[in-house]
XYZ file of N, CA, C and O in Angstrom:
332
model
N 6.389 11.376 13.133
C 7.433 11.744 14.065
C 7.631 13.281 13.990
O 7.478 13.914 12.909
N 7.873 13.896 15.069
C 8.051 15.324 15.154
C 9.422 15.695 14.527
O 10.475 15.201 14.899
N 9.351 16.627 13.533
C 10.600 17.044 12.909
C 11.197 18.283 13.671
O 12.352 18.249 14.061
N 10.364 19.250 13.908
C 10.857 20.412 14.698
C 9.635 21.214 15.253
O 8.558 21.138 14.716
N 9.953 22.081 16.248
C 8.985 22.980 16.824
C 9.482 24.385 16.646
O 10.706 24.645 16.727
N 8.588 25.302 16.410
C 8.921 26.730 16.396
C 7.914 27.513 17.212
O 6.728 27.222 17.190
N 8.405 28.490 17.892
C 7.534 29.304 18.757
C 7.310 30.641 18.094
O 8.219 31.282 17.632
N 6.021 31.017 18.008
C 5.631 32.317 17.470
C 4.760 32.969 18.596
O 3.567 32.765 18.633
N 5.435 33.716 19.439
C 4.765 34.341 20.580
C 4.412 33.247 21.562
O 5.224 32.469 21.994
N 3.062 33.200 21.891
C 2.596 32.156 22.813
C 2.229 30.854 22.065
O 2.013 29.831 22.746
N 2.253 30.922 20.783
C 1.810 29.752 20.019
C 3.031 28.922 19.602
O 4.034 29.474 19.112
N 2.934 27.587 19.732
C 4.039 26.661 19.315
C 3.518 25.940 18.062
O 2.450 25.321 18.049
N 4.326 26.015 17.060
C 3.970 25.356 15.780
C 4.846 24.115 15.637
O 6.069 24.191 15.739
N 4.238 22.957 15.468
C 4.909 21.691 15.330
C 4.867 21.213 13.918
O 3.793 21.234 13.260
N 5.985 20.716 13.411
C 6.051 20.208 12.048
C 6.419 18.737 12.144
O 7.434 18.386 12.794
N 5.609 17.899 11.521
C 5.833 16.430 11.599
C 6.296 15.858 10.220
O 5.980 16.446 9.186
N 6.935 14.705 10.329
C 7.324 13.959 9.109
C 5.962 13.447 8.497
O 4.949 13.319 9.144
N 6.091 12.993 7.259
C 4.961 12.384 6.602
C 4.747 11.023 7.264
O 5.676 10.272 7.580
N 3.479 10.661 7.466
C 3.140 9.422 8.091
C 3.565 8.245 7.206
O 3.348 8.257 5.996
N 4.112 7.217 7.840
C 4.499 5.977 7.091
C 4.104 4.781 7.884
O 3.872 4.866 9.100
N 4.088 3.670 7.223
C 3.831 2.405 7.904
C 5.063 1.984 8.694
O 6.198 2.441 8.345
N 4.945 1.150 9.665
C 6.167 0.667 10.354
C 7.198 0.057 9.451
O 8.388 0.261 9.625
N 6.713 -0.674 8.447
C 7.654 -1.291 7.479
C 8.431 -0.262 6.781
O 9.664 -0.404 6.656
N 7.809 0.771 6.272
C 8.518 1.829 5.523
C 9.375 2.663 6.489
O 10.403 3.194 6.052
N 8.980 2.788 7.724
C 9.780 3.599 8.629
C 11.104 2.896 8.990
O 12.058 3.583 9.266
N 11.154 1.600 8.956
C 12.365 0.882 9.320
C 13.348 0.920 8.189
O 14.583 0.929 8.451
N 12.896 0.943 6.976
C 13.808 0.883 5.889
C 14.578 2.166 5.696
O 14.042 3.234 5.857
N 15.851 1.983 5.433
C 16.639 3.165 5.103
C 16.968 3.155 3.637
O 16.497 2.218 2.903
N 17.617 4.086 3.114
C 17.843 4.262 1.665
C 18.603 3.042 1.083
O 18.267 2.583 -0.011
N 19.581 2.553 1.847
C 20.365 1.415 1.304
C 19.509 0.090 1.225
O 19.576 -0.556 0.183
N 18.719 -0.176 2.240
C 17.903 -1.349 2.177
C 16.805 -1.211 1.145
O 16.388 -2.199 0.506
N 16.272 0.011 0.979
C 15.299 0.245 -0.076
C 15.848 -0.099 -1.448
O 15.226 -0.747 -2.280
N 17.071 0.360 -1.702
C 17.733 0.085 -2.970
C 17.960 -1.388 -3.195
O 17.725 -1.901 -4.245
N 18.390 -2.051 -2.130
C 18.614 -3.513 -2.230
C 17.332 -4.238 -2.528
O 17.260 -5.146 -3.352
N 16.294 -3.886 -1.760
C 14.978 -4.543 -1.982
C 14.420 -4.244 -3.417
O 13.843 -5.096 -4.031
N 14.587 -2.999 -3.848
C 14.095 -2.643 -5.167
C 14.849 -3.441 -6.251
O 14.269 -3.926 -7.219
N 16.152 -3.592 -6.026
C 16.991 -4.368 -6.991
C 16.506 -5.853 -6.993
O 16.390 -6.456 -8.081
N 16.274 -6.386 -5.825
C 15.799 -7.788 -5.737
C 14.443 -7.874 -6.436
O 14.197 -8.809 -7.188
N 13.533 -6.946 -6.141
C 12.214 -6.970 -6.736
C 12.244 -6.918 -8.261
O 11.579 -7.637 -8.904
N 13.080 -6.075 -8.772
C 13.256 -5.976 -10.239
C 13.836 -7.213 -10.848
O 13.620 -7.530 -12.023
N 14.681 -7.958 -10.113
C 15.352 -9.116 -10.638
C 14.424 -10.328 -10.657
O 14.726 -11.302 -11.304
N 13.308 -10.294 -9.949
C 12.416 -11.444 -9.900
C 11.587 -11.536 -11.192
O 11.119 -10.580 -11.712
N 11.553 -12.731 -11.691
C 10.805 -13.039 -12.894
C 9.682 -13.989 -12.508
O 9.934 -15.141 -12.153
N 8.425 -13.600 -12.543
C 7.371 -14.435 -12.124
C 7.219 -15.741 -12.860
O 6.921 -16.790 -12.273
N 7.504 -15.748 -14.133
C 7.440 -16.896 -14.970
C 8.512 -17.929 -14.521
O 8.270 -19.110 -14.342
N 9.740 -17.401 -14.297
C 10.834 -18.321 -13.878
C 10.511 -18.821 -12.472
O 10.812 -20.038 -12.209
N 10.023 -18.039 -11.586
C 9.695 -18.486 -10.236
C 8.623 -19.605 -10.296
O 8.717 -20.602 -9.592
N 7.627 -19.431 -11.162
C 6.580 -20.425 -11.337
C 7.167 -21.766 -11.801
O 6.800 -22.834 -11.284
N 8.049 -21.681 -12.787
C 8.712 -22.879 -13.263
C 9.572 -23.580 -12.209
O 9.551 -24.827 -12.081
N 10.286 -22.765 -11.413
C 11.113 -23.375 -10.309
C 10.217 -24.057 -9.328
O 10.520 -25.161 -8.832
N 9.125 -23.440 -8.924
C 8.231 -24.024 -7.970
C 7.636 -25.330 -8.500
O 7.592 -26.387 -7.803
N 7.234 -25.300 -9.767
C 6.655 -26.560 -10.373
C 7.707 -27.684 -10.421
O 7.394 -28.816 -10.144
N 8.964 -27.345 -10.768
C 10.013 -28.383 -10.782
C 10.241 -28.980 -9.415
O 10.370 -30.183 -9.242
N 10.273 -28.112 -8.430
C 10.445 -28.612 -7.036
C 9.243 -29.449 -6.521
O 9.473 -30.423 -5.851
N 8.108 -29.062 -6.969
C 6.919 -29.867 -6.587
C 6.923 -31.220 -7.251
O 6.629 -32.238 -6.643
N 7.390 -31.266 -8.525
C 7.502 -32.566 -9.214
C 8.483 -33.446 -8.524
O 8.327 -34.659 -8.375
N 9.626 -32.872 -8.030
C 10.679 -33.587 -7.297
C 10.021 -34.156 -6.005
O 10.245 -35.339 -5.672
N 9.288 -33.330 -5.258
C 8.614 -33.807 -4.059
C 7.693 -34.928 -4.297
O 7.627 -35.885 -3.539
N 6.868 -34.766 -5.358
C 5.883 -35.853 -5.648
C 6.605 -37.128 -6.024
O 6.166 -38.216 -5.604
N 7.724 -37.022 -6.749
C 8.489 -38.176 -7.124
C 9.061 -38.900 -5.863
O 9.049 -40.088 -5.756
N 9.515 -38.079 -4.960
C 10.065 -38.608 -3.705
C 8.943 -39.292 -2.907
O 9.177 -40.368 -2.297
N 7.785 -38.687 -2.890
C 6.636 -39.279 -2.110
C 6.186 -40.583 -2.752
O 5.912 -41.524 -2.016
N 6.159 -40.615 -4.079
C 5.736 -41.864 -4.729
C 6.777 -42.984 -4.518
O 6.447 -44.137 -4.387
N 8.034 -42.630 -4.529
C 9.132 -43.595 -4.318
C 9.065 -44.115 -2.887
O 9.305 -45.339 -2.672
N 8.744 -43.268 -1.961
C 8.683 -43.662 -0.508
C 7.414 -44.402 -0.160
O 7.315 -44.934 0.942
N 6.477 -44.424 -1.052
C 5.220 -45.104 -0.772
C 5.484 -46.593 -0.587
O 6.218 -47.203 -1.307
N 4.892 -47.160 0.409
C 5.099 -48.552 0.682
C 6.228 -48.767 1.638
O 6.308 -49.865 2.305
N 7.091 -47.829 1.789
C 8.191 -47.982 2.725
C 7.842 -47.116 3.958
O 7.372 -45.991 3.834
N 8.025 -47.681 5.106
C 7.740 -46.945 6.354
C 8.992 -46.134 6.725
O 10.069 -46.708 6.702
N 8.810 -44.930 7.090
C 9.940 -44.146 7.598
C 10.299 -44.646 8.978
O 9.477 -45.274 9.675
N 11.507 -44.435 9.397
C 12.023 -44.939 10.651
C 11.184 -44.328 11.820
O 10.875 -45.038 12.792
N 10.777 -43.126 11.701
C 10.007 -42.520 12.732
C 8.634 -43.158 12.867
O 8.103 -43.440 13.923
N 8.056 -43.398 11.711
C 6.747 -44.030 11.685
C 6.771 -45.447 12.307
O 5.911 -45.770 13.133
N 7.722 -46.213 11.926
C 7.841 -47.600 12.495
C 8.103 -47.506 14.012
O 7.552 -48.315 14.735
N 8.852 -46.518 14.473
C 9.075 -46.360 15.909
C 7.764 -46.021 16.617
O 7.482 -46.516 17.672
N 6.997 -45.119 16.037
C 5.784 -44.686 16.658
C 4.742 -45.797 16.713
O 3.895 -45.793 17.569
N 4.835 -46.765 15.840
C 3.813 -47.834 15.795
C 4.178 -48.993 16.689
O 3.429 -49.949 16.779
N 5.305 -48.921 17.376
C 5.669 -49.971 18.303
C 4.658 -49.969 19.454
O 4.214 -48.921 19.899
N 4.305 -51.195 19.924
C 3.371 -51.249 21.038
C 3.975 -50.610 22.268
O 5.130 -50.777 22.582
N 3.149 -49.925 23.014
C 3.605 -49.333 24.272
C 3.224 -50.212 25.435
O 2.225 -50.933 25.437
N 4.072 -50.195 26.435
C 3.812 -50.993 27.624
C 3.074 -50.097 28.625
O 3.460 -48.960 28.849
N 2.095 -50.679 29.271
C 1.323 -49.948 30.309
C 1.783 -50.373 31.620
O 1.890 -51.540 31.966
N 2.158 -49.442 32.522
C 2.662 -49.761 33.810
C 1.610 -49.619 34.827
O 0.726 -48.938 34.883
């Protein structure tokens, strides 16, 4: 982005901001601080444990539901009438 222009006789000197990615260009100082705080608070080991616990819960739910048809599935398996 153009910061400012200065004229020296017939020559115009343009000064630009440092190039950034669109992601970095959108961020302001407050959001950078908030994201850095969030990033520093993340613990990869704890996140891994949470994901594993939730996966175990999902697998348990899937095993419990095995053999039972969901209402949507039973509805979809109803014979259709051809007109």
